[in-house]
PDB file of C-alpha atoms and ligand atoms in Angstrom:
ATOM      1  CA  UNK A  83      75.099  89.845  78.103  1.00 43.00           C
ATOM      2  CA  UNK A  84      76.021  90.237  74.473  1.00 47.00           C
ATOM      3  CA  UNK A  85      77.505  87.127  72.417  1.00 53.00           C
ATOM      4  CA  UNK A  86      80.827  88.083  73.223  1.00 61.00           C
ATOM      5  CA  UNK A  87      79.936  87.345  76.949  1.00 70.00           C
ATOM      6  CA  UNK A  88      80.602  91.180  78.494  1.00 77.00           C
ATOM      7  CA  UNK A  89      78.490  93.174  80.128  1.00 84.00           C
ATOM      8  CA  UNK A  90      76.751  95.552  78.236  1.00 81.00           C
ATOM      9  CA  UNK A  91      78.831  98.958  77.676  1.00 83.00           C
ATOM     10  CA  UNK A  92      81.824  97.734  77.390  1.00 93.00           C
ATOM     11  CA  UNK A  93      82.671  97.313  74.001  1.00 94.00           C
ATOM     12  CA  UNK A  94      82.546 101.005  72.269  1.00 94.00           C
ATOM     13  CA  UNK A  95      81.633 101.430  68.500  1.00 92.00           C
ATOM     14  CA  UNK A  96      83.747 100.597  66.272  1.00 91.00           C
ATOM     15  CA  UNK A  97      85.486  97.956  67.944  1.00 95.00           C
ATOM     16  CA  UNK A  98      85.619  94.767  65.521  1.00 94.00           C
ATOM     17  CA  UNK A  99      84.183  92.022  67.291  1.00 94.00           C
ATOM     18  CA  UNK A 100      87.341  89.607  66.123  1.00 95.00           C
ATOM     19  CA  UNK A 101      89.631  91.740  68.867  1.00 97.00           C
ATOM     20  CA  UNK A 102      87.473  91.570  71.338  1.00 97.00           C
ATOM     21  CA  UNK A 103      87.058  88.315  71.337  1.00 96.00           C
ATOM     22  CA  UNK A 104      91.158  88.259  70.710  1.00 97.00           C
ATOM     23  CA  UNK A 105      91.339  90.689  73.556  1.00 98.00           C
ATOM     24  CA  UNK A 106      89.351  87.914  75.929  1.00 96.00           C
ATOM     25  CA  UNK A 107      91.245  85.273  74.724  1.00 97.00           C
ATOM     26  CA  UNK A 108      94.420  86.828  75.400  1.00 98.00           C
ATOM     27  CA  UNK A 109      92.774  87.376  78.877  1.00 97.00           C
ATOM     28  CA  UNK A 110      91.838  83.909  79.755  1.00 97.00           C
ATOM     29  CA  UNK A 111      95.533  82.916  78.232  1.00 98.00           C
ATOM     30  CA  UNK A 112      96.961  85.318  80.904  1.00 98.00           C
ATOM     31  CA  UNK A 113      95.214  84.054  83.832  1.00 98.00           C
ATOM     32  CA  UNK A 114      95.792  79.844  82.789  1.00 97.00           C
ATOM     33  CA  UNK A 115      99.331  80.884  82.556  1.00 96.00           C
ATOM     34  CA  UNK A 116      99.426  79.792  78.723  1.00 97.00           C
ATOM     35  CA  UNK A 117     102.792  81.974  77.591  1.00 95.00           C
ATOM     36  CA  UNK A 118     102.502  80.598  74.343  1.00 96.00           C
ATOM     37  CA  UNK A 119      99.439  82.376  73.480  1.00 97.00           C
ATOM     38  CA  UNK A 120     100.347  85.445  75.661  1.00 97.00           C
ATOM     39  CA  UNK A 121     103.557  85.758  73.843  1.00 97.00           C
ATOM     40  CA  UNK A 122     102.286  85.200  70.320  1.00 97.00           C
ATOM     41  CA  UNK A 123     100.175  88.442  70.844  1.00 98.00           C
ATOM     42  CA  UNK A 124     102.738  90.709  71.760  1.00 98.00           C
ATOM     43  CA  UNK A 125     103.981  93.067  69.189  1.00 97.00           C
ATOM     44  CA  UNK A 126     106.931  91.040  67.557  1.00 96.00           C
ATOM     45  CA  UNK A 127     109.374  94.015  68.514  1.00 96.00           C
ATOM     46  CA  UNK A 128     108.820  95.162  71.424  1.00 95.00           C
ATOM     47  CA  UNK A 129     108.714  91.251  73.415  1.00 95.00           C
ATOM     48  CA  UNK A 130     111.205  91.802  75.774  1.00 93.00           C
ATOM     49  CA  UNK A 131     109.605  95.122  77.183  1.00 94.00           C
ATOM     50  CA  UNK A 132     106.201  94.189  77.133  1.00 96.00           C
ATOM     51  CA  UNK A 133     106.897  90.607  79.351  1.00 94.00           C
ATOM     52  CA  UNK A 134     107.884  92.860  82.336  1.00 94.00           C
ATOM     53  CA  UNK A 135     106.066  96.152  81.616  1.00 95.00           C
ATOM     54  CA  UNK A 136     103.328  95.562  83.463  1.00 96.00           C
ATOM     55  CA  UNK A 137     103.392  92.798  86.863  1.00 96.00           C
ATOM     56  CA  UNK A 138     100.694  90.610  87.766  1.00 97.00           C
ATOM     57  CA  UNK A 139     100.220  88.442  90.721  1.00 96.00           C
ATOM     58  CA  UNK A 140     100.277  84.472  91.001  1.00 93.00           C
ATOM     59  CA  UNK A 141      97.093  82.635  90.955  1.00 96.00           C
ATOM     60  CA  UNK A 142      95.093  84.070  88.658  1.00 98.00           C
ATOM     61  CA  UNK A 143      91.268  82.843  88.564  1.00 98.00           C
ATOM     62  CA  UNK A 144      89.565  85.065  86.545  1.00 97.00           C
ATOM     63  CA  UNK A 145      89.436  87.841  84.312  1.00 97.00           C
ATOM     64  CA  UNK A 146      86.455  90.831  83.124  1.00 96.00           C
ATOM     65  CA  UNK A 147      86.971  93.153  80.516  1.00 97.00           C
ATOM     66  CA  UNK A 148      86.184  96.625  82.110  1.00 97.00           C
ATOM     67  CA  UNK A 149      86.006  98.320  78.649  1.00 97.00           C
ATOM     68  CA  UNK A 150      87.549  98.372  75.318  1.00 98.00           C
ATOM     69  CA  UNK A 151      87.427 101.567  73.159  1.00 97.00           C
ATOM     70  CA  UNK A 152      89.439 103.029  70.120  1.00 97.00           C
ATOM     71  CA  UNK A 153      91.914 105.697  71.142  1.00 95.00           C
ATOM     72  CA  UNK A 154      92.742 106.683  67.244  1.00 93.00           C
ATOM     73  CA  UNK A 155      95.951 106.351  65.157  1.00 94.00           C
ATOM     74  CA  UNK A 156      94.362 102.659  64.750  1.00 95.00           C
ATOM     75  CA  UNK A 157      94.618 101.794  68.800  1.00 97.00           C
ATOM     76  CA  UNK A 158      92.345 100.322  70.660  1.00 98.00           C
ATOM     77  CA  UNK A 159      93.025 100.245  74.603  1.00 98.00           C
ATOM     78  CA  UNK A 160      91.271  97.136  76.693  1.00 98.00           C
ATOM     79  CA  UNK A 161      90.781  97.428  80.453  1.00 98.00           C
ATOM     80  CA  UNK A 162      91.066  94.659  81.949  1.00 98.00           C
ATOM     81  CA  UNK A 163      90.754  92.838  85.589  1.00 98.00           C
ATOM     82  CA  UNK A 164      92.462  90.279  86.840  1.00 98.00           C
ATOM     83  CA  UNK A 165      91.553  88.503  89.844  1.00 98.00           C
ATOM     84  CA  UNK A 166      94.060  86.403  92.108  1.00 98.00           C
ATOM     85  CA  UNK A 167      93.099  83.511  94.464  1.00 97.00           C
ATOM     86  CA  UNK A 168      93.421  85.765  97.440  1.00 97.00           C
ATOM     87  CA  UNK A 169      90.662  88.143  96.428  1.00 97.00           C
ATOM     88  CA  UNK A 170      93.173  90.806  94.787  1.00 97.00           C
ATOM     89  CA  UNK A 171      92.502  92.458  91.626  1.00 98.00           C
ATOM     90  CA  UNK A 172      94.910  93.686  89.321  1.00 98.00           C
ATOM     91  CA  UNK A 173      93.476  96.499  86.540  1.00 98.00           C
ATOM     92  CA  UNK A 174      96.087  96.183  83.532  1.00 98.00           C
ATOM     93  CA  UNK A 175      95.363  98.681  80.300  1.00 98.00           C
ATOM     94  CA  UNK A 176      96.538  97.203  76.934  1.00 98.00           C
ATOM     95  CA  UNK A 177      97.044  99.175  74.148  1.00 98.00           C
ATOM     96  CA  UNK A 178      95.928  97.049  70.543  1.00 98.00           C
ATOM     97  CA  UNK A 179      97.248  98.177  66.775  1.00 98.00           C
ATOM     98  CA  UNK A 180      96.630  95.497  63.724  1.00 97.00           C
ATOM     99  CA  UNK A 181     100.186  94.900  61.350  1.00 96.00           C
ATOM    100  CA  UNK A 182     100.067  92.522  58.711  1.00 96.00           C
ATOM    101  CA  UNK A 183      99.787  89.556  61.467  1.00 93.00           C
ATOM    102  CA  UNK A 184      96.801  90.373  62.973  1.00 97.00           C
ATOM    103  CA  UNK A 185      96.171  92.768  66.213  1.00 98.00           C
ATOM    104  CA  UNK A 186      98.814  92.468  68.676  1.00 98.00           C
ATOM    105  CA  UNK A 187      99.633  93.975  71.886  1.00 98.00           C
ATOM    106  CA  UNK A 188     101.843  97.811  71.432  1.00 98.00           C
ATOM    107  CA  UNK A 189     101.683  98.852  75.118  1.00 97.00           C
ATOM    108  CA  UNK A 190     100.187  97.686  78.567  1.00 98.00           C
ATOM    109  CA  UNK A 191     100.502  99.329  81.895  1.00 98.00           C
ATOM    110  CA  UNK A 192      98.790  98.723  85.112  1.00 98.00           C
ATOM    111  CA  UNK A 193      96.353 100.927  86.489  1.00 98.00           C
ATOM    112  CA  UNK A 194      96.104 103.357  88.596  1.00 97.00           C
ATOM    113  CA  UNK A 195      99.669 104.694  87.511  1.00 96.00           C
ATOM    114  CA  UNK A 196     101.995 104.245  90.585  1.00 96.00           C
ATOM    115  CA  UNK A 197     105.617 105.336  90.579  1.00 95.00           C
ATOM    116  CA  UNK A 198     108.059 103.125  90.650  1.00 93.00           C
ATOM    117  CA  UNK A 199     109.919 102.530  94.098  1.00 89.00           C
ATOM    118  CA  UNK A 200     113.756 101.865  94.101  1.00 85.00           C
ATOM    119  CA  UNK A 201     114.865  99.752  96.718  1.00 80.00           C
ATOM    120  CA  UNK A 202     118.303 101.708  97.040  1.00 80.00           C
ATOM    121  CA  UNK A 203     116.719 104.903  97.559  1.00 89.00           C
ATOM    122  CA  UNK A 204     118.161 107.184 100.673  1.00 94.00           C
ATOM    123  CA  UNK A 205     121.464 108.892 101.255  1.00 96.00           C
ATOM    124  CA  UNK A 206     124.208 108.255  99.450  1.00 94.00           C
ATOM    125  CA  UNK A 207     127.531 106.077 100.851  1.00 94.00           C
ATOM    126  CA  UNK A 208     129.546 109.238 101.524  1.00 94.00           C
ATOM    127  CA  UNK A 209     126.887 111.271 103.322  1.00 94.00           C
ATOM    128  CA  UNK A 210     126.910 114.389 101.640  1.00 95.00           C
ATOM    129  CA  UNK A 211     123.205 114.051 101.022  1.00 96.00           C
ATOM    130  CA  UNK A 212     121.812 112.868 104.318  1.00 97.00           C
ATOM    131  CA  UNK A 213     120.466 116.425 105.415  1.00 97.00           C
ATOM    132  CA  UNK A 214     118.334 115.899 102.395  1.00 97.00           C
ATOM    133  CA  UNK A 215     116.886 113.014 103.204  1.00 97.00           C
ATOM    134  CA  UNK A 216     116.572 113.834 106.810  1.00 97.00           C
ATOM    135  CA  UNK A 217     115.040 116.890 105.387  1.00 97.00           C
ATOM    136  CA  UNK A 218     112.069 114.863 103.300  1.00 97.00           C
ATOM    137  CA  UNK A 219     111.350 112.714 106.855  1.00 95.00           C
ATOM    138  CA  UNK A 220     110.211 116.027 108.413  1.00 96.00           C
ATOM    139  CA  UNK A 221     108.865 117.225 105.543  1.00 96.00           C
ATOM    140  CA  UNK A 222     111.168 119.975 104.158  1.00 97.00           C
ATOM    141  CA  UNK A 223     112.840 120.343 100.578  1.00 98.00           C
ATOM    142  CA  UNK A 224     116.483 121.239 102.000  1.00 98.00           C
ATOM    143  CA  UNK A 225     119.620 122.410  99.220  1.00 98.00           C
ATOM    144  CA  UNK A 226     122.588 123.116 100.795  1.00 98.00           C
ATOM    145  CA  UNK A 227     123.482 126.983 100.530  1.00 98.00           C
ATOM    146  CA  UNK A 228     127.080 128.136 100.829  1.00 98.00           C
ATOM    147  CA  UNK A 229     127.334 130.479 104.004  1.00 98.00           C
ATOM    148  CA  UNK A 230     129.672 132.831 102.323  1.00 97.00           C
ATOM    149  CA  UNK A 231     128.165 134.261  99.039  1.00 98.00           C
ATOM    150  CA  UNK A 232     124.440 132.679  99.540  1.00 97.00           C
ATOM    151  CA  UNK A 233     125.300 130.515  96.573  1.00 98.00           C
ATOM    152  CA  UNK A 234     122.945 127.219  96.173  1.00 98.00           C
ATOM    153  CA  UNK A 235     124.600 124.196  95.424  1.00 97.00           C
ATOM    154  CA  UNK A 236     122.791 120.943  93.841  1.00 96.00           C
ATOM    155  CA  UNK A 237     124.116 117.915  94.046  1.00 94.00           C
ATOM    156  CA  UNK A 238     125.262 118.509  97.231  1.00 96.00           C
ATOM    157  CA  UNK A 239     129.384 118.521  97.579  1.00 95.00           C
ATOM    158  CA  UNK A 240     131.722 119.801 100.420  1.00 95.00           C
ATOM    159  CA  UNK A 241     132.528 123.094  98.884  1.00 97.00           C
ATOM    160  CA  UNK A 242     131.125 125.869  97.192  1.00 98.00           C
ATOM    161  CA  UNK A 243     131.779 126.021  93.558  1.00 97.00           C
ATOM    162  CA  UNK A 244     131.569 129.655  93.592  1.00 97.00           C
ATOM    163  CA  UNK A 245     133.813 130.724  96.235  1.00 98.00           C
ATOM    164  CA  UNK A 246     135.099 127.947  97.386  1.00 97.00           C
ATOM    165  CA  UNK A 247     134.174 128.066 100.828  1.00 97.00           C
ATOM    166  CA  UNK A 248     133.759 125.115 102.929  1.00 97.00           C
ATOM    167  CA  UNK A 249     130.975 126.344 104.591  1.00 96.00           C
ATOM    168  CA  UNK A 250     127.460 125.320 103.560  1.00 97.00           C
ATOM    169  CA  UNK A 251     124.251 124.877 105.517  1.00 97.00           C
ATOM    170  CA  UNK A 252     121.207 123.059 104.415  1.00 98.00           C
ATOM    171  CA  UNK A 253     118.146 125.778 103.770  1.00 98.00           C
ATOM    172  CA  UNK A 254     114.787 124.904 103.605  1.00 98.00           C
ATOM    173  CA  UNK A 255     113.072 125.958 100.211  1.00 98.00           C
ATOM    174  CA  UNK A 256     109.242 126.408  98.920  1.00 96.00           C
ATOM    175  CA  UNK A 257     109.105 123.087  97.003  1.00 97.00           C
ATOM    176  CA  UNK A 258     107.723 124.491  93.831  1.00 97.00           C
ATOM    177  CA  UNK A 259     109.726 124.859  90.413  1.00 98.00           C
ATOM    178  CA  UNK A 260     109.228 124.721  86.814  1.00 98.00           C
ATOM    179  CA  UNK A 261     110.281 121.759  83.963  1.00 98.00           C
ATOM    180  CA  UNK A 262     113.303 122.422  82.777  1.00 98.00           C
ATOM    181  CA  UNK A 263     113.415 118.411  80.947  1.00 98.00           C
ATOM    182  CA  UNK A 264     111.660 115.250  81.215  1.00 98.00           C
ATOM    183  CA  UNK A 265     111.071 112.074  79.669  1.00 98.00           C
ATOM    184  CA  UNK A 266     109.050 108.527  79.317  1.00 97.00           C
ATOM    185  CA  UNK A 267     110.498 105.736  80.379  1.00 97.00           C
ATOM    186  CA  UNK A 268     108.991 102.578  78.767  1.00 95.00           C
ATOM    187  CA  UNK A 269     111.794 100.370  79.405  1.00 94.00           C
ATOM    188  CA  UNK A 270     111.834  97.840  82.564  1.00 93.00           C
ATOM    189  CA  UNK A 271     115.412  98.621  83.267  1.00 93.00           C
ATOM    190  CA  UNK A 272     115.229  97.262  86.794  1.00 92.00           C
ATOM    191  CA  UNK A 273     112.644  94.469  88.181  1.00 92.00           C
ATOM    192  CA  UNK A 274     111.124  97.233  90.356  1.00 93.00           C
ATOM    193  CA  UNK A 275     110.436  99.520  87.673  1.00 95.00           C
ATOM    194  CA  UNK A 276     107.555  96.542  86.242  1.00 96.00           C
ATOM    195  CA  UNK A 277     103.897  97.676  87.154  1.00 97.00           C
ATOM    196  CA  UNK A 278     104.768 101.151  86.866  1.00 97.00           C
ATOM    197  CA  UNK A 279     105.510 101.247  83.324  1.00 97.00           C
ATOM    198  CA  UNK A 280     105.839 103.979  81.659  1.00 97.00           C
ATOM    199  CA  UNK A 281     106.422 106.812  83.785  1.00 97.00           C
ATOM    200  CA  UNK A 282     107.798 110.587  83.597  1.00 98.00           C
ATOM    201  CA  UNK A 283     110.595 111.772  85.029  1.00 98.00           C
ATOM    202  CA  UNK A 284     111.065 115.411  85.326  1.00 98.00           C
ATOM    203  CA  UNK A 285     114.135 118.098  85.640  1.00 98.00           C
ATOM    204  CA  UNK A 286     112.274 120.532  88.062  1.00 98.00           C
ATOM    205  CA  UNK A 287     114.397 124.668  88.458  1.00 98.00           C
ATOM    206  CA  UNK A 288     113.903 125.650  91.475  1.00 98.00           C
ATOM    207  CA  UNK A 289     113.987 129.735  91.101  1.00 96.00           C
ATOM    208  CA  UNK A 290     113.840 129.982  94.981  1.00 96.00           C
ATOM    209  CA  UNK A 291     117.035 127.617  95.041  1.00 97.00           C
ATOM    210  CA  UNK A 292     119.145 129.478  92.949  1.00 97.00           C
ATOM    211  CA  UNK A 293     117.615 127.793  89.458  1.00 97.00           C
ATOM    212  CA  UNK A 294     119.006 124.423  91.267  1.00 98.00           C
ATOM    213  CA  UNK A 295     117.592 121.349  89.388  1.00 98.00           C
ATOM    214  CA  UNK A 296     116.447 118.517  91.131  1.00 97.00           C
ATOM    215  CA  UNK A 297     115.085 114.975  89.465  1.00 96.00           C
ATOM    216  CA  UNK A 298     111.755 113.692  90.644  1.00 96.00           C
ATOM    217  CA  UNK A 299     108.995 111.107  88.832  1.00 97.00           C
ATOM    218  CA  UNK A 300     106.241 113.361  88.256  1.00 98.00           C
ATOM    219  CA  UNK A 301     102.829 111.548  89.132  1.00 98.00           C
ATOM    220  CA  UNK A 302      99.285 111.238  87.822  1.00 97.00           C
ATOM    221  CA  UNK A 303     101.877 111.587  83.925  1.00 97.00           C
ATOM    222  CA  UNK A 304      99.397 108.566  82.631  1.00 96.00           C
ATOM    223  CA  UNK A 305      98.884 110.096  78.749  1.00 94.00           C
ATOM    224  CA  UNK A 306     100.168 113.592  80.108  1.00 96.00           C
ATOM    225  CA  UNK A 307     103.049 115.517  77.749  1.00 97.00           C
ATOM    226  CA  UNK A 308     104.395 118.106  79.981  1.00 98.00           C
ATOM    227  CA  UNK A 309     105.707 121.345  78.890  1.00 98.00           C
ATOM    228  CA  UNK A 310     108.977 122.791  79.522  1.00 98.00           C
ATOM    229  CA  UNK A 311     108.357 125.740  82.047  1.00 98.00           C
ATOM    230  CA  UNK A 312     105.022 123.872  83.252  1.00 98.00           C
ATOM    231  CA  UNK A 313     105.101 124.650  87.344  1.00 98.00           C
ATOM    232  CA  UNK A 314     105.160 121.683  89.638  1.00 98.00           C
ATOM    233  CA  UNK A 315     104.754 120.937  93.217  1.00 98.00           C
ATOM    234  CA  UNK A 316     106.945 118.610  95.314  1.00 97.00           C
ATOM    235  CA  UNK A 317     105.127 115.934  97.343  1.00 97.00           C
ATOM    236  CA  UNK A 318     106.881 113.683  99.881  1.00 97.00           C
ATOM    237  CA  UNK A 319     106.469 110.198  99.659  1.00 95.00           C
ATOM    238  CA  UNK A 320     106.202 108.446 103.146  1.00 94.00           C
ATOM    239  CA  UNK A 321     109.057 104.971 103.761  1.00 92.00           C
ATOM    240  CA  UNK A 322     107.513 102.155 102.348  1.00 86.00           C
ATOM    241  CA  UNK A 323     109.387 100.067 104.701  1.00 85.00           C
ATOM    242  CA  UNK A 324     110.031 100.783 107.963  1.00 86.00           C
ATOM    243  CA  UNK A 325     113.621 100.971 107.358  1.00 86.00           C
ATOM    244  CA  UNK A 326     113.461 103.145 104.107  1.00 91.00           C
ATOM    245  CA  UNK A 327     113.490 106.791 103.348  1.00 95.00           C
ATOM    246  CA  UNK A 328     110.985 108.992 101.999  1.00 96.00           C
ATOM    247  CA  UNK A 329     110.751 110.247  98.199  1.00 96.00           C
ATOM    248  CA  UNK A 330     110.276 113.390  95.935  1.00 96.00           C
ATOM    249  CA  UNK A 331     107.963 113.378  93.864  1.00 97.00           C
ATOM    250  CA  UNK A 332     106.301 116.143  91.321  1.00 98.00           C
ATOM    251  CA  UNK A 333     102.854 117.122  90.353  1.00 98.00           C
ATOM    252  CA  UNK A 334     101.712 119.582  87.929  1.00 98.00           C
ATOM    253  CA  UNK A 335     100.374 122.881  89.111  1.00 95.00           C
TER     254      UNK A 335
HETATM  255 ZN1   ZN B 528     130.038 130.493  98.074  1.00 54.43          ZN
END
């Protein structure tokens, strides 16, 4: 044990001493539930994001700095773990820079990096995307295809856009495709988005769908840019309730 009171190897060079004892206090502030202090080392502007950015459970006993290392561009990202009364740990990654007050909290996320799960996900009130859905439970990537001129049709509606034909029938495709767009979303919009803050959301082209584009949350994005054009891979999400539906999700190829 150093002075600081960590194991040895956790604190990289070139890490002032002042944070990381800053970063432990802010730690130990956490766990005894003292907002005050949590609050007062939160970046001034970005409070109201960083509160329910990352999710915590109750009872907290205890806390260990994994590691604490400069990233550049001044920051300095501490690892922390934070135990609950039941035995549970929770690994939460905050992201340090120093402005005129002091050091202060830019960023925290929990780790691993888990997409977020919406609790109105499945098919939609009027039903025209149910075959998807059914689809994803036996593990197919289904886009309605008009039965007339072969036409693929995304979102799914009654009639074909092309030649307005009322007959379409839900094909099977190779779930692979390329970025068209995507982007970071830092900000806890919804309660279920917290603990899975930030995470990328990508436009995927399906060329064997007709250059369809379908919206996913690309996984394992933790400190990953993707590039428009990048290829990625669908993966299907199990329910994760027994009444819920399963999920797209991308990956990077
Ligand atoms: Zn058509």
């Amino acid at each position: 044990m150093t002075d600081l009171d960590v194991k040895p190897g956790t604190v990289a060079d070139g890490v002032p001493h002042d944070l990381v004892r800053l970063v432990r206090e802010h730690s130990r502030a956490t766990v005894e539930g003292d907002n005050r202090t949590v609050l007062d080392d939160f970046r001034p502007d970005r409070i109201g994001q960083l509160i329910r950015m990352a999710k915590l459970p109750p009872n907290l006993v205890s806390s260990e700095l994994l590691n604490i290392a400069p990233e550049g561009n001044g920051i300095v990202a501490a690892v922390t773990r934070y135990m609950a009364a039941d035995g549970t740990g929770t690994v939460l990654r905050a992201r340090w820079i120093e402005i005129p007050k002091g050091w202060v909290v830019t960023e925290v996320r929990n780790l691993p990096d888990t997409p977020p799960q919406m609790a109105d996900t499945g098919p939609a009130e009027d039903g025209l995307d149910t075959p998807f859905w059914e689809g994803l439970r036996v593990g197919e990537l289904r886009v309605p295809q008009c039965e007339g001129c072969e036409n693929f049709v995304w979102p799914p509606r009654p009639i074909c856009p092309r030649c307005h034909r009322f007959a379409l029938t839900w094909t099977p495709v190779e779930p692979t495709g390329t970025i068209y767009s995507w982007t970071r979303t830092w900000q806890p919009f919804t309660p279920e988005f917290s603990g899975h803050l930030p995470f990328v959301t990508v436009v995927a082209e399906l060329p064997q769908a007709g250059n369809r584009r379908l919206l996913g949350v690309l996984l394992d994005a933790d400190g990953v840019d993707p590039k428009i054009g990048q290829g990625v891979r669908a993966e299907i999400e199990p329910p994760w309730s027994p009444e819920g539906w399963p999920v797209l999700r991308w990956r990077l190829t």
